[in-house]
Amino acid sequence: IAGITQAPTSQILAAGRRMTLRCTQDMRHNAMYWYRQDLGLGLRLIHYSNTAGTTGKGEVPDGYSVSRANTDDFPLTLASAVPSQTSVYFCASSKTSGSGNEQFFGPGTRLTVL
Amino acid sequence: GQNIDQPTEMTATEGAIVQINCTYQTSGFNGLFWYQQHAGEAPTFLSYNVLDGLEEKGRFSSFLSRSKGYSYLLLKELQMKDSASYLCAVENSNYQLIWGAGTKLIIKP
């Protein structure tokens, strides 16, 4: 089934630990995105990738890193987790990064940092 | 600065019509998206407006006025399954989406 998957579904993490959130899409989309969603705030862009091999910083990149070694995968790494990174993380993809491209979202990862 | 405003919560009755407003001030504007998000789920695409006017798609319509920095989503013949959050997002000049906090719509029988 075509779509976008994320793993894990949820995670409780001790502060200071390293964590990688996985994201895979099989739609051959060029562009991929990582957002965080917090209560009372809109989705905020963390990092994005317009095509395999390139990445860029979004609105809230500090404390996060990404890589895009191939078209399908776009992992998000928290090098040393802090409680303020407790959030729901959504990965998304679109055919291209150009105007009017619908973004398709994964089911999300609920992360709690204690 | 960049600012997108939507009402936090609205209540409507099954079978009725509801209008969810979105006003925006952003650095650059290419178009405006509406997404639906059911509780605990991912956002899903509803509409995209780039020109002024009304775009109709079944029970849902979306309106845009670029000069006024204003959009609305109109939902007709409300059904219980329409209970969800509705997210307004502006596509800026870098083709990135700036999201509003969303409007939680509660449908009562």
CSV table of C-alpha atoms in Angstrom, one decimal:
chain,number,residue,atom,x,y,z
A,1,ILE,CA,0.0,0.0,0.0
A,2,ALA,CA,1.5,3.3,-1.1
A,3,GLY,CA,2.1,5.8,1.7
A,4,ILE,CA,4.3,7.1,4.3
A,5,THR,CA,5.2,5.3,7.5
A,6,GLN,CA,6.9,6.3,10.8
A,7,ALA,CA,8.5,4.4,13.6
A,8,PRO,CA,8.2,4.2,16.5
A,9,THR,CA,4.5,5.0,17.1
A,10,SER,CA,5.4,6.3,20.5
A,11,GLN,CA,8.5,6.5,22.8
A,12,ILE,CA,9.4,7.6,26.3
A,13,LEU,CA,13.0,8.7,26.4
A,14,ALA,CA,15.3,9.9,29.2
A,15,ALA,CA,16.8,13.3,28.9
A,16,GLY,CA,20.2,13.2,27.4
A,17,ARG,CA,19.6,10.1,25.3
A,18,ARG,CA,20.0,10.0,21.5
A,19,MET,CA,17.0,9.0,19.5
A,20,THR,CA,16.3,8.5,15.8
A,21,LEU,CA,12.8,8.8,14.4
A,22,ARG,CA,12.3,6.9,11.2
A,23,CYS,CA,10.3,7.9,8.1
A,24,THR,CA,9.8,6.0,4.9
A,25,GLN,CA,7.7,6.7,1.8
A,26,ASP,CA,7.1,4.6,-1.2
A,27,MET,CA,5.4,7.2,-3.4
A,28,ARG,CA,8.7,8.3,-5.0
A,29,HIS,CA,8.2,11.8,-3.8
A,30,ASN,CA,11.1,14.2,-4.1
A,31,ALA,CA,10.4,16.4,-1.1
A,32,MET,CA,10.2,15.4,2.5
A,33,TYR,CA,9.6,17.3,5.8
A,34,TRP,CA,9.7,16.9,9.5
A,35,TYR,CA,7.2,18.8,11.7
A,36,ARG,CA,6.5,18.9,15.4
A,37,GLN,CA,3.0,19.6,16.7
A,38,ASP,CA,2.4,21.0,20.1
A,39,LEU,CA,-0.9,21.8,21.8
A,40,GLY,CA,-2.1,25.3,21.0
A,41,LEU,CA,0.6,25.8,18.3
A,42,GLY,CA,0.5,25.1,14.6
A,43,LEU,CA,2.7,22.5,13.0
A,44,ARG,CA,6.3,23.8,12.9
A,45,LEU,CA,8.8,22.8,10.3
A,46,ILE,CA,12.0,21.3,11.8
A,47,HIS,CA,14.0,20.3,8.7
A,48,TYR,CA,13.1,19.6,5.1
A,49,SER,CA,14.7,17.9,2.0
A,50,ASN,CA,13.8,19.0,-1.5
A,51,THR,CA,15.5,16.0,-3.1
A,52,ALA,CA,17.7,13.1,-2.2
A,53,GLY,CA,21.1,14.3,-1.0
A,54,THR,CA,20.0,17.8,0.1
A,55,THR,CA,18.5,19.0,3.4
A,56,GLY,CA,17.6,22.4,4.8
A,57,LYS,CA,16.6,24.0,8.1
A,58,GLY,CA,13.1,24.9,8.9
A,59,GLU,CA,11.7,27.1,11.6
A,60,VAL,CA,12.8,25.1,14.7
A,61,PRO,CA,16.0,23.1,13.7
A,62,ASP,CA,18.0,23.4,16.9
A,63,GLY,CA,18.7,20.1,18.6
A,64,TYR,CA,17.7,18.0,15.5
A,65,SER,CA,19.5,16.7,12.5
A,66,VAL,CA,18.4,14.9,9.4
A,67,SER,CA,19.9,13.0,6.4
A,68,ARG,CA,18.5,12.1,3.0
A,69,ALA,CA,20.7,9.3,1.6
A,70,ASN,CA,18.0,8.1,-0.8
A,71,THR,CA,14.5,9.1,-2.0
A,72,ASP,CA,12.5,6.9,0.4
A,73,ASP,CA,14.0,7.5,3.8
A,74,PHE,CA,14.3,10.7,5.9
A,75,PRO,CA,15.3,10.0,9.5
A,76,LEU,CA,15.2,12.6,12.2
A,77,THR,CA,17.8,12.4,15.0
A,78,LEU,CA,17.7,14.1,18.4
A,79,ALA,CA,21.4,14.0,19.5
A,80,SER,CA,20.7,14.7,23.2
A,81,ALA,CA,17.0,14.8,24.0
A,82,VAL,CA,15.6,17.5,26.3
A,83,PRO,CA,12.1,17.8,27.9
A,84,SER,CA,11.1,20.6,25.6
A,85,GLN,CA,11.4,18.2,22.7
A,86,THR,CA,8.3,16.3,24.0
A,87,SER,CA,5.9,16.6,21.1
A,88,VAL,CA,4.1,14.7,18.3
A,89,TYR,CA,6.4,14.4,15.3
A,90,PHE,CA,5.0,14.2,11.8
A,91,CYS,CA,6.9,13.3,8.7
A,92,ALA,CA,5.4,14.4,5.4
A,93,SER,CA,6.3,14.2,1.7
A,94,SER,CA,5.2,15.9,-1.5
A,95,LYS,CA,5.8,15.1,-5.2
A,96,THR,CA,8.0,18.2,-5.5
A,97,SER,CA,8.9,21.2,-3.3
A,98,GLY,CA,7.2,23.6,-5.7
A,99,SER,CA,4.0,25.6,-5.4
A,100,GLY,CA,0.7,23.9,-4.6
A,101,ASN,CA,2.1,20.5,-3.9
A,102,GLU,CA,-0.1,18.6,-1.4
A,103,GLN,CA,1.8,17.2,1.5
A,104,PHE,CA,1.1,13.6,2.6
A,105,PHE,CA,1.6,12.9,6.3
A,106,GLY,CA,2.7,9.9,8.2
A,107,PRO,CA,0.8,8.7,11.3
A,108,GLY,CA,3.1,10.5,13.7
A,109,THR,CA,5.4,9.6,16.5
A,110,ARG,CA,4.5,10.7,20.1
A,111,LEU,CA,7.7,11.4,21.9
A,112,THR,CA,8.0,12.1,25.7
A,113,VAL,CA,11.3,13.2,27.1
A,114,LEU,CA,11.6,12.9,30.9
B,1,GLY,CA,6.5,38.7,11.3
B,2,GLN,CA,4.3,35.8,10.4
B,3,ASN,CA,0.9,35.3,11.9
B,4,ILE,CA,-2.0,33.0,11.1
B,5,ASP,CA,-5.1,33.3,13.1
B,6,GLN,CA,-8.0,30.9,13.4
B,7,PRO,CA,-10.7,30.5,16.1
B,8,THR,CA,-9.6,27.9,18.6
B,9,GLU,CA,-12.9,26.0,18.7
B,10,MET,CA,-16.3,26.1,17.1
B,11,THR,CA,-19.6,24.1,17.7
B,12,ALA,CA,-22.2,23.4,15.1
B,13,THR,CA,-25.2,21.1,14.6
B,14,GLU,CA,-25.4,18.1,12.4
B,15,GLY,CA,-26.9,19.0,9.1
B,16,ALA,CA,-26.1,22.7,9.4
B,17,ILE,CA,-23.4,24.9,7.7
B,18,VAL,CA,-20.3,26.2,9.4
B,19,GLN,CA,-17.7,28.7,8.2
B,20,ILE,CA,-14.2,28.6,9.6
B,21,ASN,CA,-12.1,31.7,9.1
B,22,CYS,CA,-8.4,32.2,8.7
B,23,THR,CA,-6.6,35.5,8.6
B,24,TYR,CA,-2.9,35.7,7.8
B,25,GLN,CA,0.1,38.1,7.7
B,26,THR,CA,3.1,36.3,6.2
B,27,SER,CA,6.4,37.3,4.4
B,28,GLY,CA,5.5,36.2,0.9
B,29,PHE,CA,2.4,34.4,-0.3
B,30,ASN,CA,2.0,31.7,-2.9
B,31,GLY,CA,-1.2,30.0,-1.9
B,32,LEU,CA,-3.3,28.7,1.0
B,33,PHE,CA,-4.0,25.2,2.1
B,34,TRP,CA,-6.7,23.7,4.3
B,35,TYR,CA,-6.2,20.3,6.0
B,36,GLN,CA,-8.4,18.2,8.2
B,37,GLN,CA,-7.0,16.4,11.3
B,38,HIS,CA,-9.0,14.0,13.3
B,39,ALA,CA,-7.9,13.5,16.9
B,40,GLY,CA,-4.8,11.4,17.2
B,41,GLU,CA,-4.4,11.1,13.4
B,42,ALA,CA,-2.4,12.8,10.7
B,43,PRO,CA,-3.5,15.9,8.8
B,44,THR,CA,-5.1,15.2,5.4
B,45,PHE,CA,-5.4,17.6,2.5
B,46,LEU,CA,-8.7,19.4,1.8
B,47,SER,CA,-8.1,22.3,-0.6
B,48,TYR,CA,-5.6,24.7,-2.1
B,49,ASN,CA,-6.4,28.2,-3.2
B,50,VAL,CA,-4.0,30.4,-5.1
B,51,LEU,CA,-6.5,32.8,-6.9
B,52,ASP,CA,-9.1,35.0,-5.2
B,53,GLY,CA,-12.6,33.4,-5.1
B,54,LEU,CA,-14.4,30.3,-4.1
B,55,GLU,CA,-13.4,26.8,-4.9
B,56,GLU,CA,-16.1,24.2,-4.3
B,57,LYS,CA,-15.4,20.5,-3.7
B,58,GLY,CA,-18.5,18.6,-2.7
B,59,ARG,CA,-19.7,19.6,0.8
B,60,PHE,CA,-16.5,21.6,1.3
B,61,SER,CA,-15.7,25.0,-0.2
B,62,SER,CA,-12.7,27.3,0.4
B,63,PHE,CA,-12.5,31.0,-0.3
B,64,LEU,CA,-9.5,33.3,-0.6
B,65,SER,CA,-9.1,37.0,-0.7
B,66,ARG,CA,-5.4,37.8,-1.2
B,67,SER,CA,-5.9,41.6,-0.8
B,68,LYS,CA,-7.5,41.1,2.6
B,69,GLY,CA,-5.3,38.3,3.8
B,70,TYR,CA,-8.3,36.2,4.5
B,71,SER,CA,-9.7,32.7,3.8
B,72,TYR,CA,-12.5,30.6,5.0
B,73,LEU,CA,-13.5,27.0,4.8
B,74,LEU,CA,-17.2,26.3,4.4
B,75,LEU,CA,-18.7,23.0,5.4
B,76,LYS,CA,-22.2,22.2,4.4
B,77,GLU,CA,-24.6,19.4,5.5
B,78,LEU,CA,-22.5,18.7,8.5
B,79,GLN,CA,-22.0,15.1,9.5
B,80,MET,CA,-20.7,13.7,12.8
B,81,LYS,CA,-17.6,12.5,11.1
B,82,ASP,CA,-16.7,16.2,10.3
B,83,SER,CA,-15.8,16.6,14.0
B,84,ALA,CA,-12.1,17.3,13.7
B,85,SER,CA,-9.5,20.1,13.7
B,86,TYR,CA,-9.2,22.2,10.5
B,87,LEU,CA,-5.8,23.6,9.8
B,88,CYS,CA,-5.1,26.7,7.7
B,89,ALA,CA,-1.6,26.9,6.2
B,90,VAL,CA,0.0,29.6,4.0
B,91,GLU,CA,2.6,28.7,1.4
B,92,ASN,CA,5.3,31.3,1.6
B,93,SER,CA,7.6,32.5,-1.1
B,94,ASN,CA,10.0,29.6,-0.3
B,95,TYR,CA,7.2,27.1,-0.8
B,96,GLN,CA,7.2,26.3,2.9
B,97,LEU,CA,4.0,26.0,4.8
B,98,ILE,CA,3.3,28.3,7.8
B,99,TRP,CA,0.5,26.7,9.8
B,100,GLY,CA,-2.2,28.1,12.0
B,101,ALA,CA,-2.9,26.4,15.3
B,102,GLY,CA,-6.1,24.9,14.0
B,103,THR,CA,-9.8,25.2,14.7
B,104,LYS,CA,-11.4,22.3,16.6
B,105,LEU,CA,-14.9,21.7,15.2
B,106,ILE,CA,-17.4,20.0,17.5
B,107,ILE,CA,-20.6,18.7,15.8
B,108,LYS,CA,-23.6,18.1,18.0
B,109,PRO,CA,-26.6,15.9,17.0
